[in-house]
XYZ file of C-alpha atoms in Angstrom:
301
model
C -6.138 78.361 23.875
C -5.137 77.199 20.876
C -2.509 74.420 19.476
C 0.783 75.243 18.969
C 3.152 73.552 15.657
C 6.432 74.141 15.370
C 7.624 72.409 12.390
C 8.587 72.443 8.451
C 7.764 74.016 5.733
C 8.267 72.295 2.182
C 7.337 72.710 -1.431
C 6.563 70.051 -3.026
C 6.916 68.805 -6.282
C 5.107 65.583 -6.899
C 5.508 63.247 -9.813
C 2.239 60.229 -10.764
C 3.817 57.900 -11.969
C 2.733 54.141 -12.869
C 4.771 52.646 -10.560
C 7.715 54.179 -8.472
C 11.009 53.861 -9.404
C 13.331 51.511 -8.975
C 17.153 51.943 -8.502
C 18.706 53.303 -11.914
C 15.520 53.286 -13.662
C 13.542 56.035 -15.580
C 10.009 56.873 -15.431
C 7.793 58.625 -17.633
C 5.630 60.732 -15.000
C 1.860 60.551 -16.080
C 1.250 64.343 -14.372
C 2.635 66.232 -12.020
C 1.337 68.759 -9.384
C 3.539 71.733 -7.231
C 2.029 72.214 -3.586
C 2.810 73.182 -0.349
C 3.631 70.632 2.114
C 6.208 69.780 5.000
C 4.821 68.073 8.172
C 4.878 71.143 10.469
C 2.580 73.299 7.860
C 0.698 70.156 7.109
C -0.524 69.507 10.490
C -0.427 73.463 11.284
C -3.526 73.855 8.271
C -5.315 70.140 9.197
C -5.166 71.751 12.873
C -7.187 75.281 11.422
C -9.174 73.396 8.981
C -10.464 70.897 11.508
C -11.578 73.744 13.791
C -8.880 75.070 15.839
C -6.967 78.026 16.137
C -3.255 77.614 15.299
C 0.041 79.390 15.697
C 3.256 78.009 13.927
C 6.997 78.751 14.383
C 8.795 77.715 11.463
C 11.044 78.953 9.339
C 11.747 79.587 5.290
C 14.057 81.154 2.853
C 14.815 84.747 1.719
C 13.105 83.582 -1.628
C 9.755 83.775 -3.602
C 8.691 80.171 -1.853
C 9.089 81.829 1.564
C 6.960 84.930 0.609
C 4.178 82.386 -0.976
C 4.216 80.079 1.998
C 3.895 83.204 3.865
C 0.557 84.459 2.253
C -0.624 80.999 2.236
C -0.809 80.675 5.973
C -2.010 84.028 6.415
C -4.896 82.697 4.171
C -5.715 79.742 6.125
C -5.791 82.596 9.344
C -2.292 81.258 10.521
C -0.324 84.481 11.393
C 2.927 84.267 9.400
C 4.514 86.466 12.219
C 6.692 83.745 13.865
C 7.461 82.282 10.907
C 11.541 83.090 10.391
C 13.278 84.117 6.971
C 17.159 82.700 6.740
C 18.874 84.354 4.279
C 21.175 81.758 4.558
C 18.974 78.861 3.299
C 16.405 78.542 0.549
C 12.656 77.605 1.450
C 12.824 73.384 1.323
C 11.459 71.010 -1.308
C 10.536 67.568 -1.435
C 10.596 65.452 -4.344
C 7.983 62.621 -3.917
C 6.664 59.997 -6.290
C 2.919 58.502 -6.206
C 2.049 55.211 -8.055
C -1.135 54.300 -9.162
C -2.311 52.398 -5.855
C -1.528 56.145 -3.945
C 1.603 54.874 -2.245
C 4.210 57.198 -2.663
C 8.035 57.936 -2.258
C 9.388 60.788 -0.740
C 12.951 62.619 -0.699
C 13.696 65.878 1.179
C 15.766 68.526 1.034
C 15.315 70.461 4.557
C 16.585 73.841 3.342
C 15.642 76.715 5.799
C 13.542 73.666 7.701
C 17.655 73.518 9.820
C 18.067 77.150 10.410
C 15.429 76.855 13.130
C 16.846 77.028 16.385
C 16.612 77.181 19.991
C 16.753 80.543 20.203
C 13.815 81.513 17.867
C 11.236 79.529 19.973
C 12.585 81.529 23.058
C 11.816 84.592 20.923
C 8.301 83.130 21.006
C 7.709 82.201 24.644
C 4.588 84.335 24.551
C 3.221 81.107 22.054
C 3.716 78.399 24.996
C 1.912 80.648 27.077
C -1.224 81.190 25.241
C -1.393 77.789 23.740
C -2.387 74.409 25.364
C -1.128 71.830 23.153
C 1.651 71.525 21.179
C 2.823 69.286 18.105
C 5.982 68.478 16.911
C 7.535 66.454 13.860
C 10.819 65.985 13.266
C 11.648 67.813 10.429
C 13.413 70.824 11.943
C 16.974 70.245 14.422
C 16.425 67.926 16.823
C 18.101 70.376 19.535
C 15.090 72.398 18.524
C 12.697 69.810 19.274
C 14.135 69.271 22.134
C 14.166 72.865 23.473
C 10.384 73.010 22.328
C 9.646 70.110 24.397
C 11.107 71.763 27.501
C 9.493 74.934 27.288
C 6.334 73.835 26.792
C 6.846 71.286 30.461
C 7.306 74.798 31.799
C 4.121 76.242 30.412
C 1.816 73.066 31.328
C 1.322 72.356 27.017
C -0.135 68.961 26.413
C 3.091 67.895 24.269
C 1.916 65.286 20.746
C 4.787 64.359 18.928
C 4.661 62.524 15.717
C 7.930 61.491 15.001
C 8.319 61.526 11.450
C 10.705 61.147 9.671
C 12.006 59.062 11.689
C 15.452 59.634 13.460
C 17.401 57.182 15.677
C 18.012 60.130 18.185
C 14.522 60.453 19.202
C 13.620 59.145 22.507
C 10.943 60.110 25.094
C 13.437 60.815 28.143
C 15.256 64.312 25.931
C 11.766 64.599 24.028
C 8.939 64.460 26.893
C 5.774 64.167 25.646
C 2.180 63.109 26.645
C 0.815 61.877 23.345
C 3.346 59.750 20.963
C 1.536 59.174 16.973
C 3.631 56.632 15.045
C 2.330 54.759 11.702
C 3.507 51.360 11.934
C 6.858 51.752 10.195
C 7.747 53.853 12.787
C 6.432 51.606 15.461
C 8.208 48.934 14.514
C 11.660 50.792 13.921
C 11.514 52.107 17.542
C 10.133 49.020 18.994
C 12.011 46.624 16.907
C 8.735 44.460 16.402
C 6.626 44.013 13.792
C 3.753 42.973 15.908
C 1.955 46.538 16.666
C 0.180 45.184 19.822
C 3.645 43.781 21.109
C 4.857 47.623 19.963
C 2.396 49.159 21.845
C 3.203 47.405 24.801
C 7.279 48.324 24.832
C 6.327 51.826 25.445
C 4.701 51.188 28.741
C 7.649 52.114 30.950
C 8.072 55.693 29.429
C 4.543 56.713 30.946
C 2.819 58.480 28.223
C -0.489 59.156 28.405
C -1.163 57.799 25.309
C 0.088 55.786 22.355
C -1.173 55.934 18.890
C -0.394 53.774 15.836
C -1.782 54.303 12.446
C -1.712 51.648 10.009
C -3.562 53.271 6.821
C -6.454 51.248 5.922
C -6.129 48.845 8.822
C -7.526 50.027 12.328
C -5.866 52.756 14.355
C -4.195 50.727 17.679
C -4.486 53.077 20.569
C -2.549 52.259 23.950
C -3.686 54.189 27.386
C -1.243 54.929 30.347
C -2.517 52.290 32.009
C -2.065 50.055 29.343
C -5.654 49.301 27.994
C -5.386 48.390 24.044
C -8.019 49.807 21.793
C -8.634 50.043 18.232
C -10.640 52.082 15.567
C -11.301 51.314 12.430
C -10.823 54.046 9.632
C -14.032 54.568 6.841
C -12.826 52.636 3.594
C -12.332 54.294 0.822
C -10.998 54.419 -2.596
C -7.323 55.592 -2.389
C -6.060 58.285 -4.676
C -2.953 59.834 -3.229
C -1.694 58.949 0.570
C 0.939 61.613 1.223
C -0.265 64.179 4.150
C -2.769 61.420 5.418
C -1.061 61.010 8.784
C -0.569 64.823 8.841
C -4.490 65.531 8.127
C -4.922 62.524 11.479
C -2.540 64.216 13.544
C -3.707 67.570 12.738
C -7.529 66.845 12.925
C -6.370 64.698 16.763
C -5.029 67.814 18.021
C -8.373 70.204 17.294
C -10.070 67.224 18.504
C -8.529 67.324 21.325
C -8.974 70.797 22.456
C -12.562 70.461 21.939
C -12.636 68.235 24.635
C -13.638 65.819 23.308
C -13.224 61.672 24.452
C -9.560 60.503 22.954
C -11.638 57.697 21.205
C -13.964 59.893 19.928
C -11.000 62.045 18.873
C -9.550 59.100 17.191
C -12.693 58.344 15.234
C -12.316 62.098 13.902
C -8.592 62.076 12.995
C -9.190 58.775 11.071
C -12.254 60.320 9.165
C -9.991 63.148 8.081
C -7.506 61.051 7.014
C -9.469 59.201 4.706
C -10.700 62.148 2.895
C -7.013 63.326 2.401
C -6.333 60.072 0.872
C -9.422 60.573 -2.077
C -8.097 63.318 -3.299
C -4.141 64.403 -4.883
C -1.854 66.154 -2.860
C -1.252 66.924 0.819
C -3.001 70.299 2.225
C -5.042 70.732 -0.432
C -6.809 67.454 0.241
C -6.851 68.088 3.655
C -10.980 68.193 4.846
C -12.584 70.892 6.772
C -14.056 70.345 10.334
C -17.622 70.581 8.295
C -16.709 67.844 5.800
C -15.267 65.835 8.104
C -18.715 66.072 10.093
C -20.714 65.452 7.101
C -18.415 62.561 6.310
C -19.371 60.967 10.071
C -23.089 61.680 9.843
C -23.315 59.845 6.821
C -20.838 56.993 7.629
C -22.908 56.373 10.481
């Protein structure tokens, strides 16, 4: 079995700066990096590197970036046959500022990602039938995400949703899922509270199997369907770049669950993947392999 990822493909343009610029402020970058990103592709590659077979549905433009991205996926042993090419929109792009503490701000032009339709998913229904877990984010149209959730339900897939970037149209009734993966900002936006324990408890009526809230270097909180709240502290590392850390976490979590580890074991595995990723620059280029995660775990313990 495999993990099915439906989501975005974006070319990242990263500028490393002393501090994040304020409104109207012009800064000189210390260095720059052009790389491949997008939450969908980041999570697909993170899942693959963490040891799982991956199928991926997304959309790129009819341009050199789209060709580059398809080849990139193939190099990671992820088939590009289900990547749609739009002749109306360019491949998505993002412009990222990263400060000296590794924190970032991001502006995204979705481009072809917004051309991914429910009909495209129907054409690849075979991928739903041969997958066990589905990963979703919110960088493609909401109607496409809703349709993906219902196709997953019809084919008995476990659905993991990372509702990022946050969209107020998101709710767990129209987007049925089993596991919700949030960072502390997204959790506060949904629940209306900055208290993460109260935020977790606010999700109990939705009947989810698991709600997970990551908090950067602070302990990851997670609550089971029965209401039991647990925590898992990520390894302490020197932070260089936090871009893609959440995607590394999510992909490693999906791969670990597919492999049959328990939820606490999988979250510990995912925390480690996220910690390793922030020690390097970029998103996909900083994502660790299963071997790297397991080696780090053995040394850390």
